[in-house]
CSV table of C-alpha atoms and ligand atoms in Angstrom, one decimal:
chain,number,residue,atom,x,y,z
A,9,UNK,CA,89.8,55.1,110.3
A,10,UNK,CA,86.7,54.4,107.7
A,11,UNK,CA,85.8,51.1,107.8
A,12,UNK,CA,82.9,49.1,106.2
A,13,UNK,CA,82.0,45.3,107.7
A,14,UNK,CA,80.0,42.9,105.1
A,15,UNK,CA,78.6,39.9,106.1
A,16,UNK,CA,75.3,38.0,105.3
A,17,UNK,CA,72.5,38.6,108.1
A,18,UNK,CA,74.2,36.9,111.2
A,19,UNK,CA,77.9,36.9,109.9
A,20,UNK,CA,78.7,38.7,113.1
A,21,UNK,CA,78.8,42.2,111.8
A,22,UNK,CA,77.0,44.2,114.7
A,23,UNK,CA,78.8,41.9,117.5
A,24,UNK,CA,82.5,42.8,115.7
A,25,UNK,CA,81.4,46.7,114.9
A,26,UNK,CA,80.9,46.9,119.1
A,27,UNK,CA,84.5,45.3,119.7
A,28,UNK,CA,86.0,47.1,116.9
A,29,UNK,CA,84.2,50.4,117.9
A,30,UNK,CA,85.8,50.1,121.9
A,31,UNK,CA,89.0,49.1,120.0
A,32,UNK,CA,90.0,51.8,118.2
A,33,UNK,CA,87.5,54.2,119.2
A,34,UNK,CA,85.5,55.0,116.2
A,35,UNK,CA,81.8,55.2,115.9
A,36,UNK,CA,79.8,52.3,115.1
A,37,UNK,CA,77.3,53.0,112.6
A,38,UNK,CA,74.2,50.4,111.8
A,39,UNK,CA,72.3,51.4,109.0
A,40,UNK,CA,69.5,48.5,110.6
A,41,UNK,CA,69.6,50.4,114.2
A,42,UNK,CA,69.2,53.2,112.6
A,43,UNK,CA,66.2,52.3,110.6
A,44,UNK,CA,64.9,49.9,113.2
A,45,UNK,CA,64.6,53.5,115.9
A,46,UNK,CA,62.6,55.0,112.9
A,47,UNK,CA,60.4,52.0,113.3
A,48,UNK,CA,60.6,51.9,117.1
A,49,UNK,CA,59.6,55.8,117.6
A,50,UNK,CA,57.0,55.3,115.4
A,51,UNK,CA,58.0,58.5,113.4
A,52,UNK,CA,56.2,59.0,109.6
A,53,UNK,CA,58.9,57.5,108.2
A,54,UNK,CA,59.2,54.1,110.4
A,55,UNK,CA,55.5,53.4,109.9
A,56,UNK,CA,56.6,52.8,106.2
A,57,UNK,CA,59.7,51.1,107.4
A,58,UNK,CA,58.2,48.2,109.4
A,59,UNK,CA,56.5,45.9,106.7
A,60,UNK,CA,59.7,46.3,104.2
A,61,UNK,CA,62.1,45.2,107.0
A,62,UNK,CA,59.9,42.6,108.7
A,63,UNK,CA,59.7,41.2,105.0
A,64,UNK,CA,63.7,41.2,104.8
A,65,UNK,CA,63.9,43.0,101.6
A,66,UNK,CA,65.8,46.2,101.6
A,67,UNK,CA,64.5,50.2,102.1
A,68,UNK,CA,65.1,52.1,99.3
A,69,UNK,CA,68.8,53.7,98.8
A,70,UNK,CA,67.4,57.1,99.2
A,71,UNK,CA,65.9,56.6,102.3
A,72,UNK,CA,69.5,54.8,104.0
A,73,UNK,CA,71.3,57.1,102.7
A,74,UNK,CA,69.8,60.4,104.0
A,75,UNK,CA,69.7,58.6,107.4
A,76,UNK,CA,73.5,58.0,106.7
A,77,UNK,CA,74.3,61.3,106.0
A,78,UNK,CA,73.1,63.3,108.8
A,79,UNK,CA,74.4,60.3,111.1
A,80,UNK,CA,78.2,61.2,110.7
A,81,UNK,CA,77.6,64.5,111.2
A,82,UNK,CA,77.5,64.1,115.0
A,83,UNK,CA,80.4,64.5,116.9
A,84,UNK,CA,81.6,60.7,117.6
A,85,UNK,CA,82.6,60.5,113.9
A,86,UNK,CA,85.4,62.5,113.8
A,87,UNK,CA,87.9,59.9,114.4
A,88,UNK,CA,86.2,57.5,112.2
A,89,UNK,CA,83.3,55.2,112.2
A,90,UNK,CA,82.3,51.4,111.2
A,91,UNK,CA,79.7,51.5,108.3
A,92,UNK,CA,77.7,48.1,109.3
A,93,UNK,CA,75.2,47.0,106.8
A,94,UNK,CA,76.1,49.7,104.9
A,95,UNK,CA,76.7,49.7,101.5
A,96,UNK,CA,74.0,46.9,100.8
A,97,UNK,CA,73.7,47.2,96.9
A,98,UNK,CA,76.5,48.4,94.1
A,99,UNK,CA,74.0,51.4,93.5
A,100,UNK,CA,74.8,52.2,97.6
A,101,UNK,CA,78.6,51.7,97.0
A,102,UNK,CA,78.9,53.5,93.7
A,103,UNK,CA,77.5,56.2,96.1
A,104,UNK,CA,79.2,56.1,99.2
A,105,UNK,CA,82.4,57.9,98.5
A,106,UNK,CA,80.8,61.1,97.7
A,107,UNK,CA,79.4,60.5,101.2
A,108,UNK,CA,82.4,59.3,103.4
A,109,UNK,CA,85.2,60.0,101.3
A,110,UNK,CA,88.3,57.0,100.7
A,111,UNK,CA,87.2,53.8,103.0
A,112,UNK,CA,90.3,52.1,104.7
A,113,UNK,CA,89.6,48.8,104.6
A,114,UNK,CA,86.3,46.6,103.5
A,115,UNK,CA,86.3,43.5,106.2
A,116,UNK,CA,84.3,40.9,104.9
A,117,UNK,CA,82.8,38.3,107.7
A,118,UNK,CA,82.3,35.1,106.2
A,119,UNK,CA,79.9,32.7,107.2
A,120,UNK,CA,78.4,29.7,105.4
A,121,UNK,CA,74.3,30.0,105.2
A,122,UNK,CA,73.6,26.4,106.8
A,123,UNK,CA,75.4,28.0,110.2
A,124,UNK,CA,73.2,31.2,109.9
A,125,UNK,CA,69.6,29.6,110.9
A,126,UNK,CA,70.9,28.5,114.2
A,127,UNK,CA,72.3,31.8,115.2
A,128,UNK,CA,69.5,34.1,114.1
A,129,UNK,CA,67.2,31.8,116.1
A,130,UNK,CA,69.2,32.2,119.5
A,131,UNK,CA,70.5,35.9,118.8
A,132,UNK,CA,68.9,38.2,121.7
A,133,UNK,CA,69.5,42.0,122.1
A,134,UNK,CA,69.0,44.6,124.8
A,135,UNK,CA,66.1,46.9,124.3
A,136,UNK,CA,67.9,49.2,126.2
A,137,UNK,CA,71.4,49.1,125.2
A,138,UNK,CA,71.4,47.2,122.1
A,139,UNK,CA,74.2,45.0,123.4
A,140,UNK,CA,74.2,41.5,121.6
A,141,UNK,CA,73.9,38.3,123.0
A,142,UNK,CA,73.2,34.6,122.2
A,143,UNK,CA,71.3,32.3,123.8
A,144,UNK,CA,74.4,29.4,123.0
A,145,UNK,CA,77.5,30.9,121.7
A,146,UNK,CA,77.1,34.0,124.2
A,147,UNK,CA,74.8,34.0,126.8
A,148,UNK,CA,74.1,36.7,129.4
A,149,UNK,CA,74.6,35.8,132.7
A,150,UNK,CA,71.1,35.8,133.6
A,151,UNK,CA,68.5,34.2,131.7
A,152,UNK,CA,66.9,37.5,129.2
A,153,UNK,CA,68.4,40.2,131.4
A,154,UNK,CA,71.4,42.1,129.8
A,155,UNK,CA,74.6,42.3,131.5
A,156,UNK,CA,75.7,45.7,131.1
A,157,UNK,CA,72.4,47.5,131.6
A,158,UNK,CA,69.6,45.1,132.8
A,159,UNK,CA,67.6,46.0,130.4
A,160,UNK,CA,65.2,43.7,129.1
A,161,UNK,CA,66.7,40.9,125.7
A,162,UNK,CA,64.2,40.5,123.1
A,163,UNK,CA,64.0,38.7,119.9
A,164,UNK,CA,64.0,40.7,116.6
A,165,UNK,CA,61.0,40.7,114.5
A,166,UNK,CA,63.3,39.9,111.4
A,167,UNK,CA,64.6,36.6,112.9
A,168,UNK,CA,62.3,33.8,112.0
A,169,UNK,CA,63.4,31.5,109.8
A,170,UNK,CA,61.0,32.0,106.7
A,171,UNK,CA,62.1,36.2,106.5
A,172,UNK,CA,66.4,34.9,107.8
A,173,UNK,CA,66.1,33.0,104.3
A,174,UNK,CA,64.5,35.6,102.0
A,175,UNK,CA,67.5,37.9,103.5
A,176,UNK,CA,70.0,35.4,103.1
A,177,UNK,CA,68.7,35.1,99.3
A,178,UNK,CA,68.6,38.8,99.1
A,179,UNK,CA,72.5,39.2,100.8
A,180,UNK,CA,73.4,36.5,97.9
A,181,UNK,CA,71.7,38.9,94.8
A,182,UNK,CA,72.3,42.1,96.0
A,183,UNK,CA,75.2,42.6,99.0
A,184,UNK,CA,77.5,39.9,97.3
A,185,UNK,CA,78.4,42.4,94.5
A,186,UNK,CA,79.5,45.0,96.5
A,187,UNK,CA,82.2,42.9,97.5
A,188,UNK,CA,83.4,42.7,93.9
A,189,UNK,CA,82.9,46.1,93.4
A,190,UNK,CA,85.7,47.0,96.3
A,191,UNK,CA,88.0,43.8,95.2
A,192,UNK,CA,90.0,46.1,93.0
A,193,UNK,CA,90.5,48.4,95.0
A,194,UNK,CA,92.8,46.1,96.8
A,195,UNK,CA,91.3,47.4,100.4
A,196,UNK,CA,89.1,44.1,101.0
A,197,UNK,CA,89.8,42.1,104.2
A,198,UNK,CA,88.7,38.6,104.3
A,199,UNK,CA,87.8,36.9,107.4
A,200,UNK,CA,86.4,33.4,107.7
A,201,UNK,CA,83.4,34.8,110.7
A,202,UNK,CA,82.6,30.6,111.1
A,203,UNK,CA,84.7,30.8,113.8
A,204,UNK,CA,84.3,31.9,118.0
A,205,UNK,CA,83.6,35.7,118.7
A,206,UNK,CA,87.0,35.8,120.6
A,207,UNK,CA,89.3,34.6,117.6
A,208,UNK,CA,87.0,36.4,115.1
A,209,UNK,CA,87.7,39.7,116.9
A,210,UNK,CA,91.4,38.8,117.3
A,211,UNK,CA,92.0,38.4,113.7
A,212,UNK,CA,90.5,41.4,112.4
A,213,UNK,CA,92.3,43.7,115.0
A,214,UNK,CA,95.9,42.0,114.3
A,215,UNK,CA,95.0,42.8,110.7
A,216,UNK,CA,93.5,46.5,111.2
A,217,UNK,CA,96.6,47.5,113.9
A,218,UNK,CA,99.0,47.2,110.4
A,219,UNK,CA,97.3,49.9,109.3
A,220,UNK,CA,95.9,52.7,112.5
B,5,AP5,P1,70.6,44.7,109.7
B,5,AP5,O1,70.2,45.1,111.0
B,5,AP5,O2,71.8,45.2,109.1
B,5,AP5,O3,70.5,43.1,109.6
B,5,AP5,P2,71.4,42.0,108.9
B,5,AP5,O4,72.4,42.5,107.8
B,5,AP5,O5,70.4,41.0,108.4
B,5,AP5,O6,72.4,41.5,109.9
B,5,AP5,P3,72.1,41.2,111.4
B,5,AP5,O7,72.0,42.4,112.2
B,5,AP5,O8,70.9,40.3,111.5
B,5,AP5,O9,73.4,40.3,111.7
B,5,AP5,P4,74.8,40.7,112.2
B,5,AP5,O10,75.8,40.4,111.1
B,5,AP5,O11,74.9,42.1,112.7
B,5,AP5,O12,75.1,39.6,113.3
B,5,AP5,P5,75.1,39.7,114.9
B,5,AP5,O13,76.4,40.3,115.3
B,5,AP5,O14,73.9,40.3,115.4
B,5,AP5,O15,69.4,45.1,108.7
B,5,AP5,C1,68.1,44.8,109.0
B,5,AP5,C2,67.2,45.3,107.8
B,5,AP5,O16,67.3,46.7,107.7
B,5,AP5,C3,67.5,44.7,106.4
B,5,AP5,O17,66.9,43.5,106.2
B,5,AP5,C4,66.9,45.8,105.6
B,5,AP5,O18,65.5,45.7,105.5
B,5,AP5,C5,67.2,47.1,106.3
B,5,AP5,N1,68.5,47.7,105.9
B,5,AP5,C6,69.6,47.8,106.7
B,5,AP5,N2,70.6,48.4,106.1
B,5,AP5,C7,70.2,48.7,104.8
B,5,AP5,C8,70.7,49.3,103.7
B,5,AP5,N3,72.0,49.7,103.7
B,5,AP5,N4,70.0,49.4,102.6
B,5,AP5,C9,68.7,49.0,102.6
B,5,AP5,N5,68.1,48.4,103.6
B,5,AP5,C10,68.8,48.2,104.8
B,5,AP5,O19,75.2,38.2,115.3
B,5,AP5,C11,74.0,37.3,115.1
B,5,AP5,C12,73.9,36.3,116.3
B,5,AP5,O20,75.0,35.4,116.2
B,5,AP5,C13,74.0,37.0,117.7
B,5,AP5,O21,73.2,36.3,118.6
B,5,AP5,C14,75.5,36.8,118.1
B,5,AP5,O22,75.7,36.7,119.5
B,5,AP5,C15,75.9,35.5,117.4
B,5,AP5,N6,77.3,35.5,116.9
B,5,AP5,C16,78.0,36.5,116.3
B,5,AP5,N7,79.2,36.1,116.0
B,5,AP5,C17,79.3,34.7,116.3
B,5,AP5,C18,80.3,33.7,116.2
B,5,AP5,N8,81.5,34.0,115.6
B,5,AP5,N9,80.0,32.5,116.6
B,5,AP5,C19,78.7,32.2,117.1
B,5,AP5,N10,77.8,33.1,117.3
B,5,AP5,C20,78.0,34.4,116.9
B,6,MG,MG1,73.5,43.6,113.0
């Protein structure tokens, strides 16, 4: 199964890919991990990275989709993967199915802006794990320690207020359209993501088992 999860920064995407990924076994695939290890490892390439993304404006379509490419190559794609934050732009989606062949279904996560401040501001990941938590709607047990691994929860760098609205403003110009672009094709999955995790995650699945 080929799957592709839209959503404005904080819809939910990277909490439903990990649900979705145990579900039905299928890679999950975040173009902003992806780019964010670049920037981590400190590699030629993330150096350039780190002042576009700490900005919240997008890397250039070139650069995601090489990293794209040679992702589902390994081995944990061959059953299928979750393309999260990926396409971003119509140029990206006009492109992607000379990459990943025919999609299955387009799940959009929708969530109104005014609920987006609150969640970026309490979202917390694991620098070792990446598992996602909030501070709120889904806390770890122990105050900045994650559950699964006990690796240390740290804020991202992206997550201030000031750079959440620039890529809310950029989702709005830019990702919105790509939602049009798959609307034809009658594949696109709409999901109202202002919701809790649970029943967010129980929706989708009911909806995705009609067609696995
Ligand atoms: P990326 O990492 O993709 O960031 P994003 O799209 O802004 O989305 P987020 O990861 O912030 O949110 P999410 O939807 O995954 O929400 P989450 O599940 O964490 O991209 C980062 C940057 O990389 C971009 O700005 C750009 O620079 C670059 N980039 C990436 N892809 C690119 C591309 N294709 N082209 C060009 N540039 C690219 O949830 C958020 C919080 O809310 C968490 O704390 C979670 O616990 C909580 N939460 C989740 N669901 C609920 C719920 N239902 N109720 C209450 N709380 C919830
Ligand atoms: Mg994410």
């Amino acid at each position: 199964m080929k799957l592709i999860l839209i959503g404005c920064p904080g819809a939910g995407k990277g909490t439903q890919a990990k649900v979705l990924s145990k579900r039905f076994d299928i890679a999950h695939i975040s173009t902003g991990d992806l780019l964010r290890e670049q920037v981590k490892a400190e590699t030629p390439l993330g150096l350039k990275l780190k002042s576009i993304m700490e900005s919240g404006g997008l890397v250039s379509d070139e650069i995601v989709s090489e990293l794209l490419k040679q992702r589902i190559t390994q081995a944990d794609c061959e059953k299928g993967y979750i393309l999260d934050g990926y396409p971003r732009n119509v140029s990206q989606a006009e492109g992607l199915s000379a990459i990943v062949g025919e999609l299955d279904k387009v799940v959009v996560i929708d969530v109104p802006d005014e609920a987006i401040i609150e969640r970026m501001s309490g979202r917390r990941s694991c620098q070792g794990c990446g598992a996602m938590y909030h501070v709120k709607f889904n806390p770890p047990k122990a105050d900045g320690v994650c559950d699964s691994c006990g690796g240390a929860l740290i804020q991202r760098s992206d997550d201030n207020s000031e750079t959440v609205k620039h890529r809310l403003d950029v989702f709005h110009s830019q990702t919105a359209p790509v939602i049009d672009f798959y609307d034809k094709s009658g594949i696109v999955l709409k999901i109202d993501g202002n919701r809790p995790i649970d029943e967010v995650s129980a929706e989708i699945i009911k909806e995705l088992e009609k067609i696995s």
